[in-house]
GROMACS .gro file of C-alpha atoms in nm:
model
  431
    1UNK     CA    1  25.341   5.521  18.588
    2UNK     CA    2  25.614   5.738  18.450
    3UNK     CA    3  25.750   5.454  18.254
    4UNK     CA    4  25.416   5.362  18.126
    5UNK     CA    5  25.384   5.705  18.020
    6UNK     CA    6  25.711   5.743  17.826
    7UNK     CA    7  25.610   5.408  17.683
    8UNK     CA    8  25.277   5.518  17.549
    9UNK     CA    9  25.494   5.849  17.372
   10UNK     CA   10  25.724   5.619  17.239
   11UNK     CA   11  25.466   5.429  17.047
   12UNK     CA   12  25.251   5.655  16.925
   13UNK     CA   13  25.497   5.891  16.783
   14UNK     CA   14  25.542   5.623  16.490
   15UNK     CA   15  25.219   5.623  16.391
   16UNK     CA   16  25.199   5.975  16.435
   17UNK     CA   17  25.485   6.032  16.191
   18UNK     CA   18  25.325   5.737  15.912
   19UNK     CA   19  25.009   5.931  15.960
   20UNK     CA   20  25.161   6.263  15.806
   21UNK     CA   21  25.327   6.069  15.540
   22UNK     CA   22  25.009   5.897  15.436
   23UNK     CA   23  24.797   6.309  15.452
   24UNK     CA   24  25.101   6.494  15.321
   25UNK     CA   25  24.845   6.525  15.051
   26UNK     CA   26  24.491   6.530  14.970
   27UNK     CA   27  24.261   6.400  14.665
   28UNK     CA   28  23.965   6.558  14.620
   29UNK     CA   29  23.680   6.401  14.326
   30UNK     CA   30  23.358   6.523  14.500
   31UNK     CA   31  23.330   6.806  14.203
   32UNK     CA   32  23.295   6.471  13.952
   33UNK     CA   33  22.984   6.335  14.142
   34UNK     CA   34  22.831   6.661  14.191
   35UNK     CA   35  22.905   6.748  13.795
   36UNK     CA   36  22.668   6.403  13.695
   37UNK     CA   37  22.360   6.506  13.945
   38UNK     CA   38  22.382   6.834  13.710
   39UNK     CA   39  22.434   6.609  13.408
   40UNK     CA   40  22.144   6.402  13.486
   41UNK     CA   41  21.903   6.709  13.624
   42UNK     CA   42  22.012   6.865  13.236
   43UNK     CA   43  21.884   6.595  13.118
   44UNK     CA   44  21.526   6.679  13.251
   45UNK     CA   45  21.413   6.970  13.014
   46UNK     CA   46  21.472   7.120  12.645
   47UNK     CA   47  21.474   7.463  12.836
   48UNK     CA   48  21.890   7.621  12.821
   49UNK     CA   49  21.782   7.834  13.084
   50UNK     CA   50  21.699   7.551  13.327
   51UNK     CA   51  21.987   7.380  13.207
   52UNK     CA   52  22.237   7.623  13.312
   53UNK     CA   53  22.045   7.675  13.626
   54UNK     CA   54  22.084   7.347  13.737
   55UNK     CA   55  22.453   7.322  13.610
   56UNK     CA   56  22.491   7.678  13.836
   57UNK     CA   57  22.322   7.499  14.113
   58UNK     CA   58  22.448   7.154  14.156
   59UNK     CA   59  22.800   7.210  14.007
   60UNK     CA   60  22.914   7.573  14.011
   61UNK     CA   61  22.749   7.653  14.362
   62UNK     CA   62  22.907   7.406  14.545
   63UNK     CA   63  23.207   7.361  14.349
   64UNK     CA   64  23.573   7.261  14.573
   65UNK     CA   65  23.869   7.583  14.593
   66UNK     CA   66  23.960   7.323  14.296
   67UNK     CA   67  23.697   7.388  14.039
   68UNK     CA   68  23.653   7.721  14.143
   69UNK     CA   69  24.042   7.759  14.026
   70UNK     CA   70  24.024   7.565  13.701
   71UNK     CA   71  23.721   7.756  13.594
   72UNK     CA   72  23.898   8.107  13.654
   73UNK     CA   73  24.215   7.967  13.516
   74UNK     CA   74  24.027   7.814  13.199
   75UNK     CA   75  23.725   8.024  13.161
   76UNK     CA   76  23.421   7.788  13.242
   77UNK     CA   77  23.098   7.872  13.333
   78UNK     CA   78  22.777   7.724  13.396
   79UNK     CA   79  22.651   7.849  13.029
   80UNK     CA   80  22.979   7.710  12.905
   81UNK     CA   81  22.909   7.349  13.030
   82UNK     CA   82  22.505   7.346  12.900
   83UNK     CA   83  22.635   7.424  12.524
   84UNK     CA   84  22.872   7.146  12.524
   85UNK     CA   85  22.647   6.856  12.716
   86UNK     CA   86  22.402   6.958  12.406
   87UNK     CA   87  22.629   6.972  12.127
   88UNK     CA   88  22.843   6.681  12.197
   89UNK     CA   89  22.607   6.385  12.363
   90UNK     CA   90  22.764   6.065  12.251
   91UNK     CA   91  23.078   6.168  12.397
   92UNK     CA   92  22.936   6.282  12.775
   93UNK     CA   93  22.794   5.970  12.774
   94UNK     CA   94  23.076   5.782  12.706
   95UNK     CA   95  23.272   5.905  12.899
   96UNK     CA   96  23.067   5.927  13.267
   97UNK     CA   97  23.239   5.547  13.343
   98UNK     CA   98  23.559   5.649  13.293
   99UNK     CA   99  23.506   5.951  13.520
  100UNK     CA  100  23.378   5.805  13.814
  101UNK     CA  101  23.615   5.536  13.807
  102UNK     CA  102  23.906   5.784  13.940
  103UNK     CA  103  23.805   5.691  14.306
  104UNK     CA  104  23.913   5.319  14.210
  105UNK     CA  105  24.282   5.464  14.092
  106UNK     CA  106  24.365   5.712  14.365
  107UNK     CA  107  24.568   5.481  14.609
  108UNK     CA  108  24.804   5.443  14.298
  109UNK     CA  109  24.798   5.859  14.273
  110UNK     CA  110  24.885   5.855  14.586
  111UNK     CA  111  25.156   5.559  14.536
  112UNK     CA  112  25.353   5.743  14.228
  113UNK     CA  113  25.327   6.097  14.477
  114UNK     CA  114  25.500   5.878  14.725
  115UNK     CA  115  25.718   5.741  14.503
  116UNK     CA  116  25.776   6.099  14.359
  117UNK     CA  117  25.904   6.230  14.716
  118UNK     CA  118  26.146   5.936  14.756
  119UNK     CA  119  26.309   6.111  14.414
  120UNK     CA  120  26.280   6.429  14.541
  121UNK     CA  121  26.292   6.466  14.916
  122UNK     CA  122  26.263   6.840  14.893
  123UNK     CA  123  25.898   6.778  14.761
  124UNK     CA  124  25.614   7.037  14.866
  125UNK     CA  125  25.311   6.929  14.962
  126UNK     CA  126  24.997   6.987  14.714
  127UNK     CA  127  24.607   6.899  14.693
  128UNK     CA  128  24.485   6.720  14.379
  129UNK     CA  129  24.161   6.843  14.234
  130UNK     CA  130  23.967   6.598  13.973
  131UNK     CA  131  23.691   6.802  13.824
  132UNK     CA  132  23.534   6.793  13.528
  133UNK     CA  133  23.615   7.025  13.265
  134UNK     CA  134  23.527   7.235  12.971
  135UNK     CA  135  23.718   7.000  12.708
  136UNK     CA  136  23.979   7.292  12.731
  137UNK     CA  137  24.268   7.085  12.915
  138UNK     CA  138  24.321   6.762  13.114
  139UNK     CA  139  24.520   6.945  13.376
  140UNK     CA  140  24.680   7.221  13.498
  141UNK     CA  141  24.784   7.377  13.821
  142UNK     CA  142  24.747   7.706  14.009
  143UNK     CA  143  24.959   7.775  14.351
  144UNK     CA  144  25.024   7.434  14.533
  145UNK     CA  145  24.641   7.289  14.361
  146UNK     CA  146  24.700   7.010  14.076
  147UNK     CA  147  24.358   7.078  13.818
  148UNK     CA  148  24.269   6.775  13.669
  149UNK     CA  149  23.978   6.820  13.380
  150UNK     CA  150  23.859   6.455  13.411
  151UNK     CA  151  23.662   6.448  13.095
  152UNK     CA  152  23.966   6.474  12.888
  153UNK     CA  153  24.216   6.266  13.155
  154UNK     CA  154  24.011   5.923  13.159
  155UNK     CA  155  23.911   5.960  12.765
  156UNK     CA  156  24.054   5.640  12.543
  157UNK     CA  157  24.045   5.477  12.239
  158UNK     CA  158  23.705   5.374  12.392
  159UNK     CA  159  23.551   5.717  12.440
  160UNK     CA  160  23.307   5.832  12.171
  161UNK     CA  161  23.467   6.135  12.020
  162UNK     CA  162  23.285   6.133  11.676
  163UNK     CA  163  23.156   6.475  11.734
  164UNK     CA  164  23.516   6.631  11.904
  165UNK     CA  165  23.769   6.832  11.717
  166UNK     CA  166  24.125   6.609  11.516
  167UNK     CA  167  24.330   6.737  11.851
  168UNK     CA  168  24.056   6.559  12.088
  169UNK     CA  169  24.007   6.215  11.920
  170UNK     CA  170  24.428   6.207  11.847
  171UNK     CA  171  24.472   6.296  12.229
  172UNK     CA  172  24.225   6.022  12.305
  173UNK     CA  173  24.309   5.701  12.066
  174UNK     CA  174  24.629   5.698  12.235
  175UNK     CA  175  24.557   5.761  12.619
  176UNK     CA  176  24.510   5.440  12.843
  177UNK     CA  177  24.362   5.425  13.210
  178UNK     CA  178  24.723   5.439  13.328
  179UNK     CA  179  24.823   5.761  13.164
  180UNK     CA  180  24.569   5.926  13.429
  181UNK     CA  181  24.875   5.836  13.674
  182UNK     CA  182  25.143   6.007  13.521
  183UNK     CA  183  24.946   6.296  13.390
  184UNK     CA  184  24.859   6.369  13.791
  185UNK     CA  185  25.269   6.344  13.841
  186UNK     CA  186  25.297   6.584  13.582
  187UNK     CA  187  25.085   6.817  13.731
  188UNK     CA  188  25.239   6.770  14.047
  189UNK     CA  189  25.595   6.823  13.918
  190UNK     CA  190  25.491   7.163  13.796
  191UNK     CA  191  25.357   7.297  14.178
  192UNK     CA  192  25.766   7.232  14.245
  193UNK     CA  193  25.847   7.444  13.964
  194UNK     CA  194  25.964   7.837  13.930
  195UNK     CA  195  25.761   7.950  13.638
  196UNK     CA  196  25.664   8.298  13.504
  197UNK     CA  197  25.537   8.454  13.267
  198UNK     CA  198  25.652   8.602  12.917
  199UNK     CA  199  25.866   8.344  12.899
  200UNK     CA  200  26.116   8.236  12.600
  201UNK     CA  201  25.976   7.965  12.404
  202UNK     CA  202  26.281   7.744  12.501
  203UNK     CA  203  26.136   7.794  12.905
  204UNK     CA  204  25.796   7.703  12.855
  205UNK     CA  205  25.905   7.392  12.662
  206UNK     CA  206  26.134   7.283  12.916
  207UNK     CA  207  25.926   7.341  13.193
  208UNK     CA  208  25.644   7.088  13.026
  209UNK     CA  209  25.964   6.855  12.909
  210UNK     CA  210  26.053   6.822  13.260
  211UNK     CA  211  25.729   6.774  13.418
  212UNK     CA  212  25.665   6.469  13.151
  213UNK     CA  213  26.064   6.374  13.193
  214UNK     CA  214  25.995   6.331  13.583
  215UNK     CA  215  25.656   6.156  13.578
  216UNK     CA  216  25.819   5.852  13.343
  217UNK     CA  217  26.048   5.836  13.579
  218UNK     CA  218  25.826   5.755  13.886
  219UNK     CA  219  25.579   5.541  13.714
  220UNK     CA  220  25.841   5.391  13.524
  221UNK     CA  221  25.599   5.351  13.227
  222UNK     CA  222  25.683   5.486  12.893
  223UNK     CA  223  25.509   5.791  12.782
  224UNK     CA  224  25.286   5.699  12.446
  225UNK     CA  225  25.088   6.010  12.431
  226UNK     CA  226  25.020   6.147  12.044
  227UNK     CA  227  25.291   6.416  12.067
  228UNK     CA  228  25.544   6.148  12.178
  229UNK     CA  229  25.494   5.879  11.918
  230UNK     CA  230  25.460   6.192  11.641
  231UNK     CA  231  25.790   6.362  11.790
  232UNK     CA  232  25.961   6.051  11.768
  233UNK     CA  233  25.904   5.991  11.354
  234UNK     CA  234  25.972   6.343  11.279
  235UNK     CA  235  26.250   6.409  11.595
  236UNK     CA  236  26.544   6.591  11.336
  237UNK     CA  237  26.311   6.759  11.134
  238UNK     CA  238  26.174   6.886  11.482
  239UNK     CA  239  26.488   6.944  11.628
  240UNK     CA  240  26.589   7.169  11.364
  241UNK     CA  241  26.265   7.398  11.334
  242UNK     CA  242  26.277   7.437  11.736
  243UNK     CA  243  26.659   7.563  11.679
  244UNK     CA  244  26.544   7.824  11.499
  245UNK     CA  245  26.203   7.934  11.728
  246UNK     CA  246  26.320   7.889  12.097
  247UNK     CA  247  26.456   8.253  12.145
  248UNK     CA  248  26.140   8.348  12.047
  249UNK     CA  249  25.813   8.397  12.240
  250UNK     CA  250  25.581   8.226  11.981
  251UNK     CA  251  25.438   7.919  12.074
  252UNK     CA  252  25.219   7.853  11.772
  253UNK     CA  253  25.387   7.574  11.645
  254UNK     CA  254  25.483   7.399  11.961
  255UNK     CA  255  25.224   7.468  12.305
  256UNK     CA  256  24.884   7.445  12.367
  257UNK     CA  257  24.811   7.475  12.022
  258UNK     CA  258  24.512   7.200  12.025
  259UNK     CA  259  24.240   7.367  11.892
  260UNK     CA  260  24.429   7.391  11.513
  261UNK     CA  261  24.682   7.147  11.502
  262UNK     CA  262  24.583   6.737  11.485
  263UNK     CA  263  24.994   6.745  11.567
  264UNK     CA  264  24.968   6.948  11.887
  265UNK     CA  265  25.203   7.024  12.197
  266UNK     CA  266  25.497   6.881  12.024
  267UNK     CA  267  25.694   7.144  12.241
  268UNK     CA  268  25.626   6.886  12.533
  269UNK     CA  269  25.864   6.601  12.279
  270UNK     CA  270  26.106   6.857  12.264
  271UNK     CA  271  26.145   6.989  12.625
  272UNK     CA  272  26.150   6.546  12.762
  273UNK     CA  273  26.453   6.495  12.561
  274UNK     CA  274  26.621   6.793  12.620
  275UNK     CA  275  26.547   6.696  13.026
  276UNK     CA  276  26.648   6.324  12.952
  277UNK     CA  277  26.996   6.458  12.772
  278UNK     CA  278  27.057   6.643  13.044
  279UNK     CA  279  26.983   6.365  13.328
  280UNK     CA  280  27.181   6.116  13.081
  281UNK     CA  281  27.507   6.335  13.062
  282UNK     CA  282  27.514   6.348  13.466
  283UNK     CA  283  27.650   6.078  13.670
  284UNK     CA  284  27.499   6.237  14.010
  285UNK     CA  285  27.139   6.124  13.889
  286UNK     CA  286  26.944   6.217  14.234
  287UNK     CA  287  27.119   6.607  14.181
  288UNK     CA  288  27.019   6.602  13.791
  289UNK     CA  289  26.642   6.578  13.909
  290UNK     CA  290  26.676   6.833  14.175
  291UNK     CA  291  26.784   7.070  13.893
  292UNK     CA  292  26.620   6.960  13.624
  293UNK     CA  293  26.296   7.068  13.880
  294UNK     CA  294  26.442   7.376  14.023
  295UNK     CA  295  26.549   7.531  13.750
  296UNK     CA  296  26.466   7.886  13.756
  297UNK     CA  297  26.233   7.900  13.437
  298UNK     CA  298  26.185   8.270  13.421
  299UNK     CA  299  26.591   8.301  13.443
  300UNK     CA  300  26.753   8.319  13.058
  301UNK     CA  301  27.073   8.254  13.130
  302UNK     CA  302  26.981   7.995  13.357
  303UNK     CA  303  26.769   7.792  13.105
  304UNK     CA  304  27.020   7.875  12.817
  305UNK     CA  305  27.344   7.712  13.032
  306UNK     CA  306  27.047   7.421  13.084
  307UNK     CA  307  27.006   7.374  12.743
  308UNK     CA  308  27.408   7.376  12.630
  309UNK     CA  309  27.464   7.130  12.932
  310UNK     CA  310  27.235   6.918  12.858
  311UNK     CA  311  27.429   6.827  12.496
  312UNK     CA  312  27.093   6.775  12.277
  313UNK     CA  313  27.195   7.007  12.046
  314UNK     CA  314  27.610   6.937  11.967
  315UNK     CA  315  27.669   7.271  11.747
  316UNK     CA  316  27.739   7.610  11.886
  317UNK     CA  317  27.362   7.822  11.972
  318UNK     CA  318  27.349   8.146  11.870
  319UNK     CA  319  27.108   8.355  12.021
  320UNK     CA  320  27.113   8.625  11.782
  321UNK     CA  321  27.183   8.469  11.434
  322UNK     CA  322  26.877   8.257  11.537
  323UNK     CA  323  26.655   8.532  11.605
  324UNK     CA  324  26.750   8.661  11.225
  325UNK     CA  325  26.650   8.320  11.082
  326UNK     CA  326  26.330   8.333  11.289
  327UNK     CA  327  26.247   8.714  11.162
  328UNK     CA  328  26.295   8.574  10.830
  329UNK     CA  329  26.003   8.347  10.839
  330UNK     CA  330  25.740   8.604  11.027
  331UNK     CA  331  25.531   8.777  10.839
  332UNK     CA  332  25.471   9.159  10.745
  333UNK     CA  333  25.252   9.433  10.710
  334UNK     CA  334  25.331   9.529  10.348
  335UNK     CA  335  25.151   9.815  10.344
  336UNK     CA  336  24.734  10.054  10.426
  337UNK     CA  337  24.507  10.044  10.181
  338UNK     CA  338  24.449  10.363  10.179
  339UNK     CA  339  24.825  10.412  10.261
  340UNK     CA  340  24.803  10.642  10.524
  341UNK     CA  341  25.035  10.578  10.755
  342UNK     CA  342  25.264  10.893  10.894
  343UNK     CA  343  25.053  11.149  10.713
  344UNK     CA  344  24.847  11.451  10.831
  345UNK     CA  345  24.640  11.497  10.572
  346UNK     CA  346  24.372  11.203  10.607
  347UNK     CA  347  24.037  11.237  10.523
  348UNK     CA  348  23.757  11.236  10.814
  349UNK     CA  349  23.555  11.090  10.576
  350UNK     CA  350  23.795  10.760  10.502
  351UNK     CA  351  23.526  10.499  10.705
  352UNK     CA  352  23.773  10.197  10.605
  353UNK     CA  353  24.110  10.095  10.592
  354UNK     CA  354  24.299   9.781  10.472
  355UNK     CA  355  24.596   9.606  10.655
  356UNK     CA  356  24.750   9.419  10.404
  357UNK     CA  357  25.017   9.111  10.478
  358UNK     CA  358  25.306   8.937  10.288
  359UNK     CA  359  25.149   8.628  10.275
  360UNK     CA  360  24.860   8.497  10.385
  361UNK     CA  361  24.724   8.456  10.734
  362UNK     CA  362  24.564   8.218  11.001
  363UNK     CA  363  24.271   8.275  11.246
  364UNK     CA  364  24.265   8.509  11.471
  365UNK     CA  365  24.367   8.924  11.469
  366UNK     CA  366  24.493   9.148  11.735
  367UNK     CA  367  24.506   9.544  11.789
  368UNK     CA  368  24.613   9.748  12.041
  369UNK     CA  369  24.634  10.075  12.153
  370UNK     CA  370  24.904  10.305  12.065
  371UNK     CA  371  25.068  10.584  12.253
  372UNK     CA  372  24.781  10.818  12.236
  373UNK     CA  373  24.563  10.569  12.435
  374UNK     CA  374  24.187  10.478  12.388
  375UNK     CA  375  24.120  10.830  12.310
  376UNK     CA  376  24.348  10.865  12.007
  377UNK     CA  377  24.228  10.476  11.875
  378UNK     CA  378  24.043  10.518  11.577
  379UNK     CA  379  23.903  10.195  11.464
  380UNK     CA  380  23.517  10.141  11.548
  381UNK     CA  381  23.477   9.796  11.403
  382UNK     CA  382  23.592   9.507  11.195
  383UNK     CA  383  23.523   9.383  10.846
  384UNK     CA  384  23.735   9.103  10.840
  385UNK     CA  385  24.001   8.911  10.639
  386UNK     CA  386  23.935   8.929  10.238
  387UNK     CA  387  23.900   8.587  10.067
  388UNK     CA  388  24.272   8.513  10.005
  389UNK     CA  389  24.383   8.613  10.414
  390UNK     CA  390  24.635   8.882  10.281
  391UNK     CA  391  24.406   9.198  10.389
  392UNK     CA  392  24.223   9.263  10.707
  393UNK     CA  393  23.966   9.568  10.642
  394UNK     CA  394  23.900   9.757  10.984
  395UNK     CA  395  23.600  10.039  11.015
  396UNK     CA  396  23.715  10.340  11.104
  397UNK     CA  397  23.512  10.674  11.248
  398UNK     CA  398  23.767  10.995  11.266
  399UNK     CA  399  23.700  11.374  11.376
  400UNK     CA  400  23.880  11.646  11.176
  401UNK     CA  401  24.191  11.778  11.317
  402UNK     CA  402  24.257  11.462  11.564
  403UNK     CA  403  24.617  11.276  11.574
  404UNK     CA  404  24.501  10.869  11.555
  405UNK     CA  405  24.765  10.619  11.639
  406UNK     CA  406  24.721  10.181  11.690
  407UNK     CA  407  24.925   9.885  11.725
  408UNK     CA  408  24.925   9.575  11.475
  409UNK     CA  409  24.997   9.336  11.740
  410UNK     CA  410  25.142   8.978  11.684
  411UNK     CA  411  24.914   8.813  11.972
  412UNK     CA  412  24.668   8.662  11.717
  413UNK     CA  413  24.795   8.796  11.369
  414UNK     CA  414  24.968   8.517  11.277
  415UNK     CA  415  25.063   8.308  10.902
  416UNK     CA  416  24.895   7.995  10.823
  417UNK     CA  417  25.230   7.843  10.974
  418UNK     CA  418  25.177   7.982  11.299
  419UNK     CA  419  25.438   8.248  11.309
  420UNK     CA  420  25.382   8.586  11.444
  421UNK     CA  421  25.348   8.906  11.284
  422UNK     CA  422  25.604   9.168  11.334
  423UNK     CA  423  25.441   9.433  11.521
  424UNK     CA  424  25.342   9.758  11.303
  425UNK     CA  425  25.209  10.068  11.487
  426UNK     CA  426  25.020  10.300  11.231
  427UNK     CA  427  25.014  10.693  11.339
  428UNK     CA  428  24.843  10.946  11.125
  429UNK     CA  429  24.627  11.297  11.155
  430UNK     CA  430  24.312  11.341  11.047
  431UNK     CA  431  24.276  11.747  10.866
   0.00000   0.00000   0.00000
């Protein structure tokens, strides 16, 4: 009986083991079905209220940890969802196949994760969530979850996107059924990786580099999204303007850029073939993926040595001349209109004041606080940019005898070329 016992152990630990490879991870697509009863229940009445009820009910309510992470990380809400079902109908209904077709393509997910761990033994475990989005981003992850926003992941050259923005119907005319493999390897590369944030432009690009670097190199299929075939006709004339950026913070011209670029995420070309220079210059190939994945992204020095071994650029990289050449192109607060900055005379009857810039400027504006805090901020409202975008007028309401100070902040104030403003803090008294 002993024997038989010790017999019975012997077998079953096997299967025990090939049973933990096969649920070192999970797929989850419940959140798709669940989003098309909503769809369909939307469909029901004119009434927006209703319509977000029933999005809140069937969808939001009973969303997976997934969902409930994507819409914190992206912003989505039920309200969200009912204004875009509305405003863009050929395209939801074009794209509800393509959607619930992820079930048929998850034993080749969970293939390429496989395949992914044989690369990398020191692989972590992580749980894929296919949801649908907010047309904000096909993926993303959080912790050890991979976010997939299937409504932009399984769009084509098929999908209706007539009424979507340049960035959307680019994305799409070049995405195939089998890019929804590697985009999930992507994803997954980046739960391995040691992010952060505030990061150097030259980090973040890497980081998204190496998570498309990796995934071609467990599919083996070549990578034809739009930022790859653009980055591939323009690669020197890329190569040279990222020289001059990637000490910088501003991503602008190169990440998540979508909404205002048909060219976007071209900092994703840039970071593959700096990841594939440095894999290429290493004979040890298996140790060139362990540190092309556990590089430390939020370390400088770390990423910097990265970039000089891996021999894409051949001339000597200097941090500081570059950082010149990059202050050269931002742009400038020239000047108030009324020019009050560092007097303490001002007028408690001055209701507006104009910022006005060296050239003119994108979307978007930014202020901040200054030293004094919200009780020494004096602006009360916003006029907006004049007709030529080289003044922003601001509404101002000031007590006599009160110091006023604020921040011109380069977080949105940017040039129509995407580079940031250099920050101008404006400190006055009021008599």
């Amino acid at each position: 009986m002993k024997h038989i016992y010790l017999l019975a152990i012997t077998l079953c630990f096997p299967l025990l083991i090939q049973a933990q490879k096969r649920d070192f991870k999970i797929v989850y697509t419940s959140d798709i079905d669940r989003f098309w009863v909503a769809y369909d229940s939307v469909a029901t009445t004119s009434d927006t209220t209703k319509q977000t009820d029933f999005i809140q009910r069937f969808y939001v309510d009973k969303a997976t940890p997934g969902l409930n992470a994507f819409m914190k990380a992206r912003d989505y809400n039920a309200k969200l969802w009912t204004k875009l079902i509305n405003k863009y109908p050929k395209f939801w209904k074009s794209i509800r196949s393509n959607t619930l077709s992820i079930k048929n393509q998850v034993p080749a997910i969970t293939s390429s994760i496989e395949n992914f761990r044989k690369l990398y033994p020191e692989m972590r475990p992580a749980k894929m969530y296919f949801t649908i989005g907010g047309l904000r981003s096909g993926g993303t992850t959080t912790d050890d979850m991979v976010l997939v926003g299937a409504e932009i992941a399984t769009a084509d050259k098929n999908t209706d996107a007539s009424e979507l923005n340049d960035w959307l119907k680019n994305v799409f005319k070049n995405q195939q059924p089998s890019n929804l493999v590697a985009l999930n390897v992507h994803e997954y590369v980046h739960t391995q990786q040691k992010g952060g944030d505030g990061q150097l432009l030259l980090a973040q690009v890497i980081t998204e580099g190496a998570a498309d670097f990796i995934a071609e190199l467990v599919t083996r299929k070549k990578n034809n999204n739009a930022y790859m075939i653009y980055g591939w006709e323009h690669e020197q004339e890329l190569k040279e303007k990222f020289l001059i950026e990637m000490f910088s913070g501003a991503t602008g011209n190169w990440l998540y850029n979508g909404s205002n670029n048909p060219h976007a995420d071209l900092g994703y070309f840039v970071g593959y073939n700096i990841c594939q220079a440095y894999y290429e210059h290493h004979a040890d190939k298996k140790q060139a993926i362990k540190k092309i994945i556990e590089l430390d992204y939020t370390n400088e020095q770390q990423v910097t040595d990265f970039l000089r071994q891996s021999g894409y650029y051949t001339g000597p990289i200097d941090k500081q001349e570059l950082l010149k050449k990059f202050e050269k192109l931002q742009p400038r607060v020239a000047g108030l209109t009324p020019e009050i900055n560092g007097q303490e005379d001002v007028s408690s009857t001055l209701t507006e004041l104009s910022i006005n810039f060296s050239e003119p400027m994108g979307e978007g504006y930014s202020i901040s606080f200054g030293e004094g805090g919200k009780e020494h901020f004096p602006i009360s409202g916003v006029a907006g940019f004049t007709e030529d975008r080289k003044s922003f007028k601001l509404k101002l309401a000031l007590q006599s005898g009160k110091t006023y100070d604020f921040v011109i902040t380069d977080k949105s104030f940017k040039s129509k070329a995407s580079y940031p403003l250099l920050p101008y803090t404006v400190h006055f008294k009021v008599k």
